Structure formats: structure tokens, C-alpha cells
Amino acid sequence: MERIKVVLGDITEQKVDVIVNAANPSLMGGGGVDGAIHRKGGPSILEECKQIIKKIGHLATGKAVITKGGNLPAKYVIHTVGPIWGGGSYDEEEVLRSSYQESLRLAKENNLKRVAFPSISTGAYGYPKELAAPVAVSAVSDFLDKNPEIDEVRFVLFNNDTYSVYENALKRGGGLL
Ligand code: ADP
């Protein structure tokens, strides 16, 4: 599917309408891609996150919320919480799928047409990237099939290993392993 792209790079540098953050339920920032987004985007993103947390308490896994992009080239950031890998029998696949699709639903609702995702859950949250990549690709591909409003979804991978795994998953169309 040509609307899905896989690139090697830093998500904070992407010139798209919205980048997705692999956040944690507190939305208070953290390590990995979350830390990078807050560092580069500046304090206005954290301020907005705090306002959201005041209203909702915490962000549940598989859900997503949106803030502006602060100093980032992208105008908006969608914050989603992926599953923590627990061995595969805790609905991790379903929750990961939900993180991608809830993020895309928010992008669509806000009329944002070009979206960049990191490899959600495969860092500190421990989801094996070989298992996460086909789920990510098929979740995005299924959403795009039903929603022509989104022009492009870019997976932005931070290292060569992860890049290769996503490239392979895309070649297989997100199909089953
Ligand atoms: P999680 O807690 O969901 O596992 P992490 O941020 O720990 O999130 O890791 C998710 C993925 O994001 C990992 O593959 C990590 O290498 C990658 N990553 C870290 N920094 C960046 C960045 N600036 N741009 C894109 N990907 C990044």
C-alpha cells in the first residue's frame, strides 16, 4: 500500500501534520521517544498534557489524546500509550492495534493528513519488534483502507535493526508471519 512509508530517522524532525508519541499513562514525559519529543517541542506540550490529565486522570493503554506540536516541525502531537509486553497473553496485540488506530482516528477527526509513528512499545515497554511490526503495519493498513482522508502514514525508525523489521513487515503487507 503506497500510502505507508518506512523511513530511518528521528521522529522529532519529521515535517508532517502530526507525529505520534509513545507516551506513558501520566503524560508527564519520560525516556526514549517521549523524552525526545518533549525536549525538542518545548514546555508548552507538557503544559497541555497536564491540562488533559487534570480532566481524565490518566491515559489508558490503547487510547490517544492530541496536543499542539510546540517548537516541533509537526503542528500536532498525538500521545498514545502502548501495551507493556507481558509475554503475549495479556491482549498486547489488541492494545497495540488500538494505539495505532485510535491515533489515526484522532488524526482524521482533526483533519490531519500526514502522520508519523515511532515503533510503539518496542523500547522500554519491551514488545518484541518482530512481533510488533506486523501488527503495526496491518493496523495502519486496515485503517487506511477504510479512511481515504489520510494521505500518508510514515513509520519513523530510529535504528537500522528496527528499520529492517518494519521494511519486511511492509513488504509482507502486514500479513501473518
Ligand atoms: P515504549 O515505552 O513505547 O517502548 P520507547 O520510547 O522506549 O517507547 O521506544 C519506542 C521506540 O522509539 C524504540 O524503537 C526507540 O528506539 C524509538 N525511539 C527513541 N527515540 C526516537 C526518536 N527520536 N525518533 C524515533 N524513534 C525513537
mmCIF file of C-alpha atoms and ligand atoms in Angstrom:
data_model
loop_
_atom_site.group_PDB
_atom_site.id
_atom_site.type_symbol
_atom_site.label_atom_id
_atom_site.label_comp_id
_atom_site.label_asym_id
_atom_site.label_seq_id
_atom_site.Cartn_x
_atom_site.Cartn_y
_atom_site.Cartn_z
ATOM 1 C CA MET A 1 0.000 0.000 0.000
ATOM 2 C CA GLU A 2 1.742 3.176 -1.212
ATOM 3 C CA ARG A 3 0.314 5.445 1.470
ATOM 4 C CA ILE A 4 2.511 3.677 4.068
ATOM 5 C CA LYS A 5 6.221 4.508 4.179
ATOM 6 C CA VAL A 6 9.075 3.244 6.319
ATOM 7 C CA VAL A 7 11.965 5.638 6.968
ATOM 8 C CA LEU A 8 15.102 5.588 9.086
ATOM 9 C CA GLY A 9 15.308 8.751 11.171
ATOM 10 C CA ASP A 10 14.290 10.860 14.139
ATOM 11 C CA ILE A 11 10.558 11.405 14.542
ATOM 12 C CA THR A 12 11.102 14.868 16.063
ATOM 13 C CA GLU A 13 12.457 16.077 12.715
ATOM 14 C CA GLN A 14 9.546 14.944 10.568
ATOM 15 C CA LYS A 15 7.732 17.606 8.585
ATOM 16 C CA VAL A 16 4.307 16.046 8.707
ATOM 17 C CA ASP A 17 0.966 17.244 10.105
ATOM 18 C CA VAL A 18 1.226 15.175 13.261
ATOM 19 C CA ILE A 19 3.732 12.904 14.983
ATOM 20 C CA VAL A 20 2.692 10.213 17.442
ATOM 21 C CA ASN A 21 4.329 9.903 20.847
ATOM 22 C CA ALA A 22 4.782 6.570 22.640
ATOM 23 C CA ALA A 23 3.790 8.110 25.964
ATOM 24 C CA ASN A 24 3.023 6.656 29.387
ATOM 25 C CA PRO A 25 -0.302 6.968 31.259
ATOM 26 C CA SER A 26 0.820 10.020 33.281
ATOM 27 C CA LEU A 27 1.668 12.039 30.129
ATOM 28 C CA MET A 28 4.432 13.622 32.188
ATOM 29 C CA GLY A 29 7.208 12.775 29.749
ATOM 30 C CA GLY A 30 9.828 10.096 30.156
ATOM 31 C CA GLY A 31 12.678 8.468 28.311
ATOM 32 C CA GLY A 32 13.001 7.266 24.737
ATOM 33 C CA VAL A 33 10.927 8.899 22.060
ATOM 34 C CA ASP A 34 8.730 10.616 24.693
ATOM 35 C CA GLY A 35 11.753 12.444 26.158
ATOM 36 C CA ALA A 36 12.989 13.424 22.702
ATOM 37 C CA ILE A 37 9.598 14.898 21.727
ATOM 38 C CA HIS A 38 9.284 16.979 24.919
ATOM 39 C CA ARG A 39 12.908 18.188 24.715
ATOM 40 C CA LYS A 40 12.567 19.337 21.139
ATOM 41 C CA GLY A 41 8.941 20.501 21.335
ATOM 42 C CA GLY A 42 9.457 22.609 24.458
ATOM 43 C CA PRO A 43 7.407 23.109 27.661
ATOM 44 C CA SER A 44 4.099 24.018 26.004
ATOM 45 C CA ILE A 45 3.456 20.343 25.188
ATOM 46 C CA LEU A 46 3.867 19.289 28.833
ATOM 47 C CA GLU A 47 1.584 22.149 29.910
ATOM 48 C CA GLU A 48 -1.136 20.906 27.587
ATOM 49 C CA CYS A 49 -0.594 17.329 28.793
ATOM 50 C CA LYS A 50 -1.056 18.471 32.395
ATOM 51 C CA GLN A 51 -4.376 20.098 31.485
ATOM 52 C CA ILE A 52 -5.530 16.879 29.857
ATOM 53 C CA ILE A 53 -4.507 14.799 32.889
ATOM 54 C CA LYS A 54 -6.461 17.161 35.156
ATOM 55 C CA LYS A 55 -9.565 16.192 33.195
ATOM 56 C CA ILE A 56 -9.023 12.479 32.584
ATOM 57 C CA GLY A 57 -6.740 11.353 35.435
ATOM 58 C CA HIS A 58 -4.551 9.151 33.284
ATOM 59 C CA LEU A 59 -4.427 7.968 29.707
ATOM 60 C CA ALA A 60 -5.465 4.315 29.437
ATOM 61 C CA THR A 61 -3.440 1.902 27.310
ATOM 62 C CA GLY A 62 -4.581 1.762 23.716
ATOM 63 C CA LYS A 63 -6.080 5.277 23.892
ATOM 64 C CA ALA A 64 -4.816 8.565 22.439
ATOM 65 C CA VAL A 65 -5.028 12.325 23.001
ATOM 66 C CA ILE A 66 -3.786 15.294 20.984
ATOM 67 C CA THR A 67 -1.768 18.430 21.783
ATOM 68 C CA LYS A 68 -0.125 21.096 19.660
ATOM 69 C CA GLY A 69 3.433 20.487 18.487
ATOM 70 C CA GLY A 70 5.181 23.394 20.227
ATOM 71 C CA ASN A 71 8.557 24.009 18.575
ATOM 72 C CA LEU A 72 8.432 20.827 16.508
ATOM 73 C CA PRO A 73 8.139 20.982 12.722
ATOM 74 C CA ALA A 74 4.938 18.919 13.075
ATOM 75 C CA LYS A 75 1.933 21.052 14.074
ATOM 76 C CA TYR A 76 0.475 18.457 16.457
ATOM 77 C CA VAL A 77 1.480 15.542 18.663
ATOM 78 C CA ILE A 78 -0.818 12.600 19.342
ATOM 79 C CA HIS A 79 0.084 10.870 22.603
ATOM 80 C CA THR A 80 -0.805 7.213 22.893
ATOM 81 C CA VAL A 81 0.040 4.550 25.459
ATOM 82 C CA GLY A 82 1.000 1.190 24.004
ATOM 83 C CA PRO A 83 0.939 -2.096 25.900
ATOM 84 C CA ILE A 84 3.726 -3.233 28.189
ATOM 85 C CA TRP A 85 4.839 -6.631 26.879
ATOM 86 C CA GLY A 86 3.914 -9.327 29.369
ATOM 87 C CA GLY A 87 4.673 -12.405 27.278
ATOM 88 C CA GLY A 88 1.791 -12.217 24.811
ATOM 89 C CA SER A 89 -1.188 -13.382 26.834
ATOM 90 C CA TYR A 90 -2.378 -10.009 28.103
ATOM 91 C CA ASP A 91 -4.104 -8.726 24.950
ATOM 92 C CA GLU A 92 -0.902 -6.939 23.969
ATOM 93 C CA GLU A 93 -1.629 -7.328 20.246
ATOM 94 C CA GLU A 94 -5.149 -5.929 20.551
ATOM 95 C CA VAL A 95 -3.952 -2.981 22.657
ATOM 96 C CA LEU A 96 -1.126 -2.206 20.220
ATOM 97 C CA ARG A 97 -3.590 -2.269 17.326
ATOM 98 C CA SER A 98 -5.824 0.065 19.276
ATOM 99 C CA SER A 99 -2.957 2.527 19.903
ATOM 100 C CA TYR A 100 -2.334 2.834 16.160
ATOM 101 C CA GLN A 101 -5.997 3.010 15.197
ATOM 102 C CA GLU A 102 -7.078 5.417 17.959
ATOM 103 C CA SER A 103 -4.181 7.692 16.937
ATOM 104 C CA LEU A 104 -5.289 7.617 13.315
ATOM 105 C CA ARG A 105 -8.896 8.235 14.313
ATOM 106 C CA LEU A 106 -7.793 11.390 16.172
ATOM 107 C CA ALA A 107 -5.685 12.491 13.200
ATOM 108 C CA LYS A 108 -8.678 12.078 10.915
ATOM 109 C CA GLU A 109 -11.003 13.926 13.320
ATOM 110 C CA ASN A 110 -8.564 16.857 13.325
ATOM 111 C CA ASN A 111 -8.200 16.842 9.566
ATOM 112 C CA LEU A 112 -4.518 15.885 9.731
ATOM 113 C CA LYS A 113 -3.460 14.039 6.628
ATOM 114 C CA ARG A 114 0.193 13.113 7.077
ATOM 115 C CA VAL A 115 1.050 11.131 10.200
ATOM 116 C CA ALA A 116 4.372 9.782 11.535
ATOM 117 C CA PHE A 117 4.581 6.910 14.051
ATOM 118 C CA PRO A 118 7.522 5.592 16.046
ATOM 119 C CA SER A 119 7.738 1.890 16.849
ATOM 120 C CA ILE A 120 5.276 1.976 19.747
ATOM 121 C CA SER A 121 6.010 -0.280 22.762
ATOM 122 C CA THR A 122 9.233 -1.835 21.389
ATOM 123 C CA GLY A 123 11.627 0.176 23.591
ATOM 124 C CA ALA A 124 11.159 0.425 27.351
ATOM 125 C CA TYR A 125 7.791 -1.380 27.088
ATOM 126 C CA GLY A 126 9.589 -4.499 25.793
ATOM 127 C CA TYR A 127 7.282 -5.631 22.951
ATOM 128 C CA PRO A 128 9.476 -7.692 20.582
ATOM 129 C CA LYS A 129 9.832 -5.615 17.430
ATOM 130 C CA GLU A 130 9.486 -8.656 15.148
ATOM 131 C CA LEU A 131 6.019 -9.215 16.636
ATOM 132 C CA ALA A 132 5.049 -5.543 16.883
ATOM 133 C CA ALA A 133 5.897 -4.572 13.296
ATOM 134 C CA PRO A 134 3.318 -6.784 11.517
ATOM 135 C CA VAL A 135 0.642 -5.675 13.996
ATOM 136 C CA ALA A 136 1.547 -2.017 13.409
ATOM 137 C CA VAL A 137 1.519 -2.378 9.623
ATOM 138 C CA SER A 138 -1.760 -4.279 9.499
ATOM 139 C CA ALA A 139 -3.487 -1.912 11.971
ATOM 140 C CA VAL A 140 -2.475 1.100 9.871
ATOM 141 C CA SER A 141 -3.231 -0.606 6.580
ATOM 142 C CA ASP A 142 -6.740 -1.630 7.715
ATOM 143 C CA PHE A 143 -7.463 1.917 8.881
ATOM 144 C CA LEU A 144 -6.239 3.446 5.614
ATOM 145 C CA ASP A 145 -8.360 1.046 3.558
ATOM 146 C CA LYS A 146 -11.464 2.449 5.234
ATOM 147 C CA ASN A 147 -10.318 6.078 5.515
ATOM 148 C CA PRO A 148 -9.159 7.720 2.284
ATOM 149 C CA GLU A 149 -8.859 11.090 4.108
ATOM 150 C CA ILE A 150 -5.402 10.163 5.444
ATOM 151 C CA ASP A 151 -2.773 10.722 2.730
ATOM 152 C CA GLU A 152 0.361 9.254 4.281
ATOM 153 C CA VAL A 153 1.477 7.248 7.292
ATOM 154 C CA ARG A 154 5.191 7.139 7.891
ATOM 155 C CA PHE A 155 6.874 4.738 10.306
ATOM 156 C CA VAL A 156 9.998 6.513 11.534
ATOM 157 C CA LEU A 157 12.517 4.042 12.902
ATOM 158 C CA PHE A 158 15.454 5.126 14.958
ATOM 159 C CA ASN A 159 17.940 2.354 14.177
ATOM 160 C CA ASN A 160 18.805 0.011 11.309
ATOM 161 C CA ASP A 161 17.542 -3.141 13.007
ATOM 162 C CA THR A 162 14.090 -1.745 13.643
ATOM 163 C CA TYR A 163 14.018 -0.222 10.171
ATOM 164 C CA SER A 164 14.672 -3.640 8.548
ATOM 165 C CA VAL A 165 11.994 -5.318 10.626
ATOM 166 C CA TYR A 166 9.355 -2.744 9.588
ATOM 167 C CA GLU A 167 10.503 -2.803 5.973
ATOM 168 C CA ASN A 168 10.000 -6.567 5.919
ATOM 169 C CA ALA A 169 6.616 -6.312 7.594
ATOM 170 C CA LEU A 170 5.537 -3.755 5.000
ATOM 171 C CA LYS A 171 6.749 -5.977 2.141
ATOM 172 C CA ARG A 172 4.580 -8.750 3.517
ATOM 173 C CA GLY A 173 1.692 -6.309 3.711
ATOM 174 C CA GLY A 174 1.448 -6.679 7.462
ATOM 175 C CA GLY A 175 0.356 -10.238 6.783
ATOM 176 C CA LEU A 176 0.727 -13.044 9.220
ATOM 177 C CA LEU A 177 4.197 -14.312 9.978
HETATM 178 P P1 ADP B 1 7.884 2.448 24.593
HETATM 179 O O1 ADP B 1 7.883 2.839 26.048
HETATM 180 O O2 ADP B 1 6.512 2.564 23.950
HETATM 181 O O3 ADP B 1 8.530 1.135 24.367
HETATM 182 P P2 ADP B 1 10.304 3.916 23.748
HETATM 183 O O4 ADP B 1 10.425 5.374 23.519
HETATM 184 O O5 ADP B 1 11.076 3.312 24.874
HETATM 185 O O6 ADP B 1 8.725 3.616 23.868
HETATM 186 O O7 ADP B 1 10.719 3.142 22.436
HETATM 187 C C1 ADP B 1 9.922 3.085 21.273
HETATM 188 C C2 ADP B 1 10.797 3.146 20.038
HETATM 189 O O8 ADP B 1 11.135 4.508 19.780
HETATM 190 C C3 ADP B 1 12.127 2.389 20.143
HETATM 191 O O9 ADP B 1 12.303 1.637 18.943
HETATM 192 C C4 ADP B 1 13.163 3.528 20.220
HETATM 193 O O10 ADP B 1 14.392 3.151 19.621
HETATM 194 C C5 ADP B 1 12.483 4.577 19.375
HETATM 195 N N1 ADP B 1 12.952 5.977 19.508
HETATM 196 C C6 ADP B 1 13.615 6.587 20.512
HETATM 197 N N2 ADP B 1 13.846 7.883 20.205
HETATM 198 C C7 ADP B 1 13.309 8.109 18.970
HETATM 199 C C8 ADP B 1 13.234 9.229 18.086
HETATM 200 N N3 ADP B 1 13.741 10.423 18.404
HETATM 201 N N4 ADP B 1 12.606 9.067 16.884
HETATM 202 C C9 ADP B 1 12.063 7.875 16.543
HETATM 203 N N5 ADP B 1 12.104 6.787 17.319
HETATM 204 C C10 ADP B 1 12.721 6.897 18.526
#
